[in-house]
């Protein structure tokens, strides 16, 4: 009995020690891994006076911070709690990133003059004055072992109350480690090693130039770091956005990439922003930037493409045509700061992808097929063939036969197609359209809903080169469209299509682009954008270009003044006034 009692006591003691060990281990582990949440004593935003900024929430851990946009590490500035960070108007600080000349091949004047095909040097300069700047504060907390416990980024616009170019528009800050943008090998905003490696191909190894490569290759198409695409050329950044009232509406970690075609070589460059679970914990941004209850996966800081000085054409077309039967994007004017330095005026825009289509048209996201410029942008495998088969059927069959036309109308939403082509005809798009810069979408399978019917619908984008030109006011687009578009050429043979096209073309002139609507839009554009565009022009050209801005607006106004009469003349010449009258179509 005694032996049994002692044995049982030992078991109880051993069990108690084990339990105590587990409890102490859990306590110690929990203490060493306590969650740290850094914060700032002043919220990011706009301030009229100097700020004394404190970093809070370190819980006794060491905190390091940076002021140049670089990732905060133990090689940064050690934060001392009794010494707040003094933030003043940073605009007087020397230009750093805006002083670089490796951001476009256009700065290589000799090469541009010798080799560039079809495009002159644009006249980019580095600013000869201190550009506006905001304060970027990035901080990180580290434990004794050097583990990073938390990071935080804040942007502070101090003394901006008297600065010109920020009223009536949003403001955005993009902050990322400078190497992500400007490093020779991995920087996405510079010519970099990609350009150096491509020189022989671009110019010819013998220095004489390679004519087969150079043909139709302007300086902005020359291969560079910024022309690289894909997730490998995406970099993590913190994007913070303030609305017109200077209230913060978004601040999130996301991925950024250079966006566009030839405009990648221009200044400023468009930047796509991607929500990722790896960056911010979600596939979607947590702010409905454009419409209520729509949380985008991606949006773009759009520089204007070929219209990157005045930034009017895409903004005008997408805004004015938004109630027609095809997709358009919302545009929000926005001044952008890159790692604290002013980087020009942009638009925040939506982006065409499957979540855009799903949220705008109430169809299943995984059921979306989208084709852009003849290539599959959303979908699976070889589904681009569905678009090709539609084109092949309509182009290869007689659309004057009712059964063929009815089948065509089951393949495409003819209202979307007609509105899209009529609107682009009215604004006199030419050159890179309709042979390029087109997009369309459909559902893979029928959902039994208004838009889930497997018919192709059209999408407007890239209206920033050949359109809205005053010297094109009398252009007869009917002649050029069929030459570039076999679908339109075939559908145009059908009288019902032709009559509806003429009706919608005149409707767009009378209602969408009425004198009243055009005047109201242009007046708002001038009031909202004249000074921001001047500030952006000064940044990249050392010239505010206000007179050119006014002249550009006047030319577009003149285009609309004469366009309706020119369209009616074109209709009568191509369709015949008697045929129009017989079909009830009047001026």
XYZ file of C-alpha atoms in Angstrom:
587
model
C 0.000 0.000 0.000
C 2.825 2.434 0.900
C 4.656 1.812 -2.333
C 1.449 2.392 -4.243
C 0.827 5.677 -2.416
C 4.336 7.001 -3.186
C 4.023 6.014 -6.845
C 0.695 7.785 -7.137
C 2.134 10.933 -5.491
C 5.002 10.975 -7.978
C 2.551 10.756 -10.834
C 0.526 13.654 -9.441
C 3.670 15.742 -8.937
C 4.980 14.969 -12.411
C 1.635 15.830 -13.919
C 1.504 19.130 -12.039
C 5.021 20.042 -13.194
C 4.126 19.198 -16.786
C 0.979 21.297 -16.638
C 2.901 24.199 -15.094
C 5.534 23.901 -17.817
C 2.901 24.041 -20.548
C 1.215 27.056 -18.929
C 4.517 28.919 -18.476
C 5.589 28.067 -22.021
C 2.339 29.335 -23.423
C 2.623 32.490 -21.333
C 6.199 33.154 -22.392
C 5.472 32.380 -26.026
C 2.413 34.571 -25.999
C 4.395 37.381 -24.408
C 7.109 37.209 -27.035
C 4.562 37.109 -29.847
C 2.142 39.729 -28.560
C 0.576 41.596 -31.428
C 2.021 45.034 -32.044
C -0.068 47.651 -33.826
C 1.827 50.793 -34.746
C 0.006 54.066 -35.197
C 0.683 57.759 -35.688
C -0.295 60.496 -33.286
C -1.720 62.491 -36.227
C -3.747 60.876 -38.978
C -2.370 61.159 -42.534
C -3.766 64.066 -44.509
C -3.561 67.800 -45.053
C -2.221 70.242 -42.453
C -1.754 73.998 -42.559
C 0.911 74.088 -39.845
C 3.993 72.148 -38.781
C 3.269 68.705 -37.256
C 5.016 67.052 -34.333
C 4.455 63.401 -35.202
C 4.785 60.548 -32.733
C 4.838 56.831 -33.483
C 2.598 54.952 -31.077
C 1.971 51.323 -30.143
C 5.523 49.952 -30.126
C 4.937 48.183 -26.781
C 8.561 48.776 -25.815
C 10.031 47.389 -29.048
C 12.515 49.320 -31.151
C 11.021 51.350 -33.998
C 12.880 52.526 -37.091
C 11.516 54.908 -39.684
C 12.332 56.372 -43.119
C 11.326 59.590 -44.882
C 12.278 58.749 -48.493
C 9.748 56.022 -49.260
C 12.190 53.175 -48.643
C 11.106 50.113 -46.695
C 11.816 50.733 -43.006
C 14.459 48.400 -41.594
C 16.993 48.410 -38.788
C 19.234 50.542 -41.006
C 16.634 53.322 -40.882
C 16.358 56.127 -38.352
C 15.879 54.905 -34.775
C 12.738 56.477 -33.361
C 13.138 58.102 -29.936
C 9.754 58.469 -28.191
C 10.755 61.717 -26.506
C 11.746 63.286 -29.843
C 8.754 63.615 -32.191
C 9.292 63.749 -35.957
C 8.919 67.348 -37.147
C 7.046 67.583 -40.441
C 7.046 70.856 -42.379
C 6.225 71.791 -45.970
C 8.606 69.407 -47.758
C 8.357 71.148 -51.120
C 11.579 73.086 -50.598
C 13.550 69.836 -50.298
C 15.770 68.974 -53.292
C 14.133 67.038 -56.128
C 15.257 63.417 -56.098
C 13.063 61.113 -58.169
C 11.706 63.854 -60.431
C 15.295 64.766 -61.333
C 15.913 61.426 -63.037
C 16.351 61.172 -66.813
C 16.183 57.378 -67.126
C 12.393 57.335 -66.985
C 11.927 57.554 -70.773
C 14.023 56.922 -73.862
C 12.862 60.375 -74.997
C 15.685 61.840 -72.893
C 18.177 60.109 -75.230
C 18.003 62.966 -77.713
C 20.712 61.785 -80.085
C 19.200 58.313 -80.424
C 15.703 59.722 -80.864
C 16.856 62.089 -83.587
C 18.753 59.322 -85.393
C 16.533 56.287 -85.035
C 13.007 57.172 -83.945
C 10.471 56.467 -86.654
C 7.410 58.677 -86.964
C 7.673 60.577 -83.689
C 9.773 63.521 -82.650
C 11.324 64.073 -79.255
C 8.474 65.289 -77.028
C 10.512 67.857 -75.140
C 10.503 66.276 -71.682
C 12.625 68.057 -69.094
C 13.470 67.581 -65.472
C 11.902 70.332 -63.349
C 14.083 73.418 -62.925
C 12.217 74.273 -59.709
C 11.455 72.355 -56.495
C 8.330 70.311 -57.207
C 5.583 70.074 -54.601
C 6.247 67.349 -52.064
C 4.446 65.633 -49.228
C 6.036 63.970 -46.223
C 6.220 60.174 -46.385
C 6.778 58.464 -43.047
C 7.283 54.697 -42.990
C 7.942 52.932 -39.701
C 8.506 49.365 -38.495
C 8.750 47.764 -35.035
C 11.331 45.047 -34.321
C 11.721 42.684 -31.382
C 15.048 41.831 -29.745
C 15.682 39.068 -32.270
C 15.219 41.446 -35.179
C 11.804 40.136 -36.211
C 9.558 42.745 -37.815
C 6.350 42.970 -35.779
C 4.424 45.629 -37.696
C 4.839 48.325 -40.327
C 2.956 51.521 -41.032
C 3.001 54.233 -43.694
C 1.598 57.748 -43.472
C 1.600 60.678 -45.898
C 1.305 64.297 -44.764
C 0.642 67.318 -46.966
C 1.827 70.301 -44.957
C 1.305 73.876 -46.155
C -0.723 73.047 -49.274
C -3.502 75.530 -48.550
C -2.058 78.116 -50.951
C -0.703 75.759 -53.622
C -2.373 75.781 -57.034
C -3.592 72.725 -58.906
C -5.244 70.650 -56.176
C -8.723 72.154 -55.834
C -11.737 70.171 -57.095
C -9.725 66.995 -57.702
C -8.571 64.002 -55.682
C -5.021 63.528 -54.431
C -3.195 60.194 -54.345
C 0.091 59.042 -52.904
C 1.938 55.954 -54.150
C 4.716 54.859 -51.807
C 7.079 51.996 -52.542
C 10.729 51.228 -51.969
C 12.624 53.392 -54.516
C 14.361 50.327 -55.971
C 10.958 49.000 -57.036
C 10.683 51.981 -59.379
C 14.188 53.108 -60.245
C 16.639 50.229 -59.771
C 18.630 49.484 -62.923
C 17.689 45.792 -62.971
C 14.293 45.589 -61.283
C 12.889 49.127 -61.369
C 9.609 49.253 -63.303
C 9.694 52.980 -64.131
C 13.096 53.208 -65.896
C 14.734 52.178 -69.150
C 17.147 50.074 -67.091
C 18.981 46.895 -67.999
C 16.228 45.768 -70.384
C 16.949 48.706 -72.676
C 20.704 48.170 -72.519
C 20.287 44.504 -73.421
C 17.934 45.358 -76.301
C 20.104 48.070 -77.866
C 21.654 45.825 -80.488
C 18.237 44.649 -81.576
C 16.764 48.147 -81.629
C 19.606 49.984 -83.349
C 21.636 47.232 -84.993
C 24.873 45.826 -83.621
C 26.917 47.709 -86.202
C 25.477 51.042 -85.121
C 23.780 51.505 -88.490
C 20.330 50.549 -87.234
C 18.153 47.586 -88.043
C 15.555 48.734 -90.549
C 13.305 45.696 -90.150
C 13.034 46.308 -86.407
C 12.932 50.080 -86.590
C 10.072 50.242 -89.073
C 7.165 52.010 -87.370
C 9.072 51.974 -84.076
C 8.986 55.343 -82.367
C 11.086 56.069 -79.301
C 8.222 55.288 -76.936
C 8.076 51.688 -78.224
C 11.741 50.964 -77.534
C 12.091 47.981 -75.210
C 12.842 49.030 -71.636
C 12.214 47.915 -68.073
C 8.898 49.755 -68.149
C 7.721 47.801 -71.196
C 7.977 44.496 -69.326
C 4.666 42.937 -68.320
C 3.246 40.332 -65.980
C 3.280 39.638 -62.277
C 7.093 39.442 -62.316
C 7.041 43.208 -62.918
C 4.554 43.993 -60.196
C 5.823 45.676 -57.038
C 4.258 46.113 -53.611
C 3.236 49.649 -52.677
C 1.029 51.607 -50.308
C -1.617 53.676 -52.068
C -3.408 56.446 -50.161
C -6.211 58.485 -51.724
C -7.875 61.707 -50.568
C -11.098 63.037 -52.060
C -11.891 66.583 -53.211
C -12.495 67.608 -49.608
C -9.042 66.225 -48.687
C -10.556 63.419 -46.617
C -8.828 60.044 -46.817
C -10.937 57.477 -48.668
C -8.432 54.662 -49.134
C -5.079 53.533 -47.761
C -4.049 50.000 -48.654
C -1.112 47.827 -49.566
C -1.403 46.646 -53.153
C 0.616 45.695 -56.206
C 1.536 48.266 -58.861
C 2.521 47.798 -62.507
C 3.175 50.099 -65.436
C 0.092 50.120 -67.663
C -0.525 50.711 -71.353
C 0.971 50.129 -74.800
C 3.220 52.723 -76.392
C 2.352 55.152 -73.593
C 4.630 53.132 -71.293
C 7.518 55.025 -72.874
C 5.914 58.423 -72.292
C 5.699 60.640 -69.219
C 3.937 60.362 -66.945
C 3.171 56.643 -67.141
C -0.113 55.000 -66.261
C 0.033 52.788 -63.164
C -2.251 49.844 -62.489
C -3.084 49.017 -58.857
C -3.980 45.421 -57.885
C -5.540 44.261 -54.628
C -3.879 41.017 -53.480
C -4.340 38.825 -50.430
C -0.553 38.667 -50.106
C -0.377 42.462 -49.785
C -3.541 43.618 -48.067
C -5.381 40.430 -47.130
C -8.110 40.740 -49.775
C -8.660 40.176 -53.490
C -10.589 43.467 -53.615
C -9.923 46.979 -52.416
C -11.952 47.818 -49.342
C -13.281 51.127 -50.700
C -15.924 51.446 -53.462
C -13.998 54.097 -55.378
C -16.354 54.455 -58.336
C -19.844 53.118 -57.588
C -21.510 52.132 -54.353
C -21.180 48.471 -53.388
C -18.598 47.825 -56.125
C -15.187 47.010 -54.658
C -12.643 46.757 -57.487
C -9.864 44.231 -57.738
C -7.934 46.662 -59.909
C -8.009 50.335 -60.786
C -5.665 52.504 -62.805
C -3.980 55.853 -62.431
C -4.426 56.771 -66.100
C -2.044 59.356 -67.538
C -4.001 60.063 -70.731
C -2.131 57.836 -73.191
C -1.325 59.780 -76.371
C -3.360 62.657 -74.908
C -1.093 62.828 -71.871
C -0.768 66.627 -71.827
C -4.395 67.789 -71.858
C -6.032 64.499 -70.812
C -9.386 65.345 -72.334
C -10.314 62.836 -75.036
C -10.818 59.615 -73.047
C -12.382 61.546 -70.176
C -14.843 63.200 -72.547
C -15.831 60.091 -74.507
C -16.251 57.815 -71.486
C -18.216 60.426 -69.562
C -20.476 61.595 -72.375
C -21.187 58.108 -73.731
C -21.811 56.409 -70.376
C -25.569 55.954 -70.931
C -25.205 54.155 -74.264
C -25.401 50.374 -74.638
C -21.704 49.564 -74.240
C -19.192 49.605 -71.399
C -17.475 52.806 -70.329
C -15.206 53.625 -67.392
C -15.598 56.160 -64.633
C -12.888 58.850 -64.518
C -11.879 60.713 -61.339
C -9.314 63.559 -61.781
C -6.426 63.083 -59.394
C -3.019 64.632 -58.582
C -0.477 61.869 -57.940
C 2.587 61.928 -55.684
C 5.213 59.236 -56.172
C 7.287 58.591 -53.056
C 6.376 62.064 -51.874
C 7.160 63.987 -55.077
C 4.518 65.516 -57.349
C 4.101 63.343 -60.432
C 1.444 65.111 -62.443
C -2.312 64.955 -62.909
C -4.017 61.675 -63.712
C -7.449 60.079 -63.712
C -8.335 57.222 -61.439
C -10.222 54.869 -63.739
C -11.865 51.514 -63.610
C -10.310 48.573 -65.406
C -12.002 46.144 -67.754
C -11.730 42.618 -66.374
C -14.031 39.858 -65.239
C -14.834 41.417 -61.862
C -15.731 44.710 -63.595
C -18.116 42.828 -65.896
C -19.514 40.721 -63.055
C -20.218 43.690 -60.788
C -21.616 45.981 -63.506
C -23.762 43.426 -65.328
C -24.685 41.014 -62.547
C -23.210 37.906 -64.136
C -21.051 35.200 -62.604
C -17.397 36.221 -62.528
C -16.162 32.772 -63.578
C -18.587 32.821 -66.514
C -17.011 35.824 -68.266
C -15.151 35.734 -71.577
C -13.494 38.948 -72.754
C -11.522 39.598 -75.925
C -9.303 42.635 -76.356
C -7.643 43.444 -79.670
C -8.234 39.905 -80.904
C -6.668 38.232 -77.854
C -8.295 36.498 -74.911
C -8.192 38.849 -71.906
C -10.551 36.822 -69.693
C -11.592 33.217 -70.188
C -10.186 29.736 -70.540
C -8.027 27.945 -73.062
C -8.903 28.700 -76.646
C -12.140 30.603 -76.009
C -10.956 33.419 -78.243
C -12.261 31.099 -80.962
C -15.798 32.000 -79.906
C -15.090 35.588 -80.959
C -13.360 34.461 -84.118
C -16.291 32.202 -85.003
C -18.692 35.120 -84.558
C -16.559 37.288 -86.843
C -16.240 34.483 -89.361
C -19.973 33.836 -89.520
C -21.044 37.459 -89.875
C -18.273 38.377 -92.321
C -18.739 35.227 -94.397
C -22.492 35.245 -94.800
C -25.022 37.404 -96.611
C -26.638 39.617 -93.994
C -29.387 40.684 -96.380
C -30.878 37.216 -95.777
C -33.120 37.469 -92.728
C -32.146 34.079 -91.275
C -28.463 35.067 -91.337
C -29.122 38.446 -89.756
C -31.282 36.864 -87.046
C -28.480 34.453 -86.206
C -26.023 37.363 -86.108
C -28.315 39.079 -83.596
C -28.160 35.935 -81.443
C -24.353 36.113 -81.527
C -24.024 39.814 -80.719
C -26.094 42.355 -78.827
C -26.837 44.415 -81.904
C -27.908 47.421 -79.801
C -24.524 47.429 -78.071
C -22.723 47.040 -81.385
C -24.678 49.824 -83.113
C -24.351 52.282 -80.207
C -20.640 51.614 -79.985
C -19.941 52.064 -83.692
C -22.309 55.023 -84.028
C -20.704 56.857 -81.101
C -17.189 56.288 -82.434
C -18.294 57.374 -85.879
C -19.726 60.557 -84.425
C -16.482 61.523 -82.660
C -14.540 60.613 -85.835
C -12.253 57.916 -84.497
C -9.683 56.890 -87.061
C -6.210 55.439 -87.456
C -5.869 52.888 -84.644
C -9.596 52.050 -84.642
C -11.586 49.928 -85.487
C -8.684 47.693 -86.550
C -7.329 48.025 -83.007
C -8.304 49.334 -79.591
C -11.510 47.341 -79.366
C -12.858 44.946 -76.735
C -15.957 42.821 -76.292
C -17.308 40.381 -73.708
C -19.946 37.681 -73.268
C -20.906 34.943 -70.843
C -19.681 31.422 -71.527
C -23.023 29.819 -70.718
C -26.504 31.240 -70.396
C -27.509 32.449 -66.945
C -31.071 33.336 -67.892
C -30.474 36.995 -67.043
C -30.494 40.212 -69.060
C -26.759 40.088 -69.766
C -26.041 36.417 -69.183
C -27.216 35.429 -72.664
C -23.904 34.539 -74.366
C -24.067 37.515 -76.757
C -21.038 39.727 -77.393
C -21.179 43.300 -76.061
C -18.690 46.080 -76.726
C -16.396 48.109 -74.471
C -14.955 51.603 -75.006
C -11.294 52.333 -74.321
C -8.227 54.151 -75.631
C -9.882 57.185 -77.224
C -6.743 59.313 -76.967
C -5.184 59.484 -80.412
C -7.259 59.692 -83.603
C -10.575 61.314 -82.663
C -12.254 64.643 -81.860
C -9.882 66.508 -84.167
C -11.122 69.806 -85.565
C -9.651 68.983 -88.959
C -11.750 65.784 -88.965
C -15.057 67.536 -88.413
C -16.240 66.680 -91.938
C -14.568 63.266 -92.084
C -16.672 60.578 -93.732
C -15.959 57.675 -91.378
C -18.363 55.443 -93.346
C -15.650 55.062 -95.937
C -12.903 53.936 -93.539
C -14.792 51.658 -91.123
C -15.746 48.932 -93.628
C -12.157 48.872 -94.868
C -10.939 47.912 -91.385
C -13.894 45.944 -90.040
C -15.361 43.008 -91.938
C -18.187 42.557 -89.407
C -19.428 46.111 -89.866
C -19.018 45.810 -93.626
C -21.276 42.756 -93.676
C -23.897 43.993 -91.196
C -24.143 47.296 -93.049
C -25.667 45.474 -96.012
C -28.754 44.709 -93.940
C -31.382 47.457 -94.236
C -32.712 47.044 -90.701
C -29.186 47.381 -89.320
C -28.428 50.341 -91.551
C -31.635 52.168 -90.561
C -31.044 51.622 -86.851
C -27.428 52.697 -87.195
C -28.497 55.958 -88.862
C -31.153 56.569 -86.208
C -28.728 56.051 -83.327
C -26.022 58.122 -85.017
C -28.376 61.095 -85.219
C -29.700 60.444 -81.706
C -26.145 60.559 -80.370
C -25.600 63.888 -82.134
C -28.880 65.405 -80.901
C -28.985 64.024 -77.348
C -25.594 62.737 -76.198
C -23.403 65.330 -77.899
C -25.954 68.120 -77.937
C -24.655 71.669 -77.834
C -25.897 72.019 -74.258
C -24.236 68.798 -73.066
C -20.931 69.540 -74.785
C -20.784 73.076 -73.449
C -21.578 71.942 -69.902
C -18.916 69.210 -70.018
C -16.204 71.461 -71.440
C -16.959 74.264 -68.976
C -16.663 71.814 -66.083
C -13.448 70.384 -67.527
C -11.910 73.859 -67.787
C -12.898 74.832 -64.249
C -11.740 71.541 -62.781
C -8.671 70.716 -64.863
C -7.054 73.896 -66.213
C -4.761 74.491 -63.244
C -4.041 70.802 -62.498
C -3.107 70.270 -66.163
C -0.914 73.386 -66.031
C 0.867 72.021 -62.947
C 1.403 68.672 -64.670
C 2.699 70.314 -67.840
C 5.109 72.418 -65.810
C 6.350 69.275 -64.074
C 7.269 67.443 -67.302
C 7.897 70.274 -69.785
C 8.797 73.305 -67.621
C 5.920 74.984 -69.435
C 2.386 75.342 -68.022
C 0.884 75.409 -71.556
C -2.265 77.259 -70.491
C -2.714 78.847 -73.920
C -2.399 75.438 -75.594
C -4.923 74.066 -73.112
C -7.439 76.772 -74.028
C -6.824 76.260 -77.737
C -7.338 72.504 -77.408
C -10.696 73.035 -75.698
C -11.714 75.544 -78.361
C -10.823 73.108 -81.157
C -12.920 70.334 -79.651
C -15.776 72.762 -79.177
C -15.501 73.705 -82.871
C -15.483 70.024 -83.785
C -18.840 69.500 -82.080
C -20.310 72.687 -83.527
C -19.882 71.388 -87.054
C -20.102 67.636 -86.546
C -23.884 67.092 -86.659
C -24.299 68.782 -90.045
C -21.324 66.826 -91.365
C -22.840 63.555 -90.136
C -26.145 64.312 -91.869
C -24.298 65.082 -95.101
C -22.398 61.817 -94.761
C -25.624 59.873 -94.227
C -27.315 61.388 -97.270
C -24.277 60.755 -99.426
C -23.848 57.130 -98.343
C -27.455 56.051 -97.823
C -29.359 58.483 -100.002
C -31.793 61.101 -98.780
C -34.743 59.289 -100.360
C -33.875 56.009 -98.571
C -33.493 57.869 -95.249
C -36.851 59.578 -95.720
C -38.520 56.262 -96.633
C -37.238 54.784 -93.372
C -38.457 57.733 -91.317
C -34.983 59.124 -90.666
C -34.863 62.912 -90.549
C -32.234 65.442 -89.669
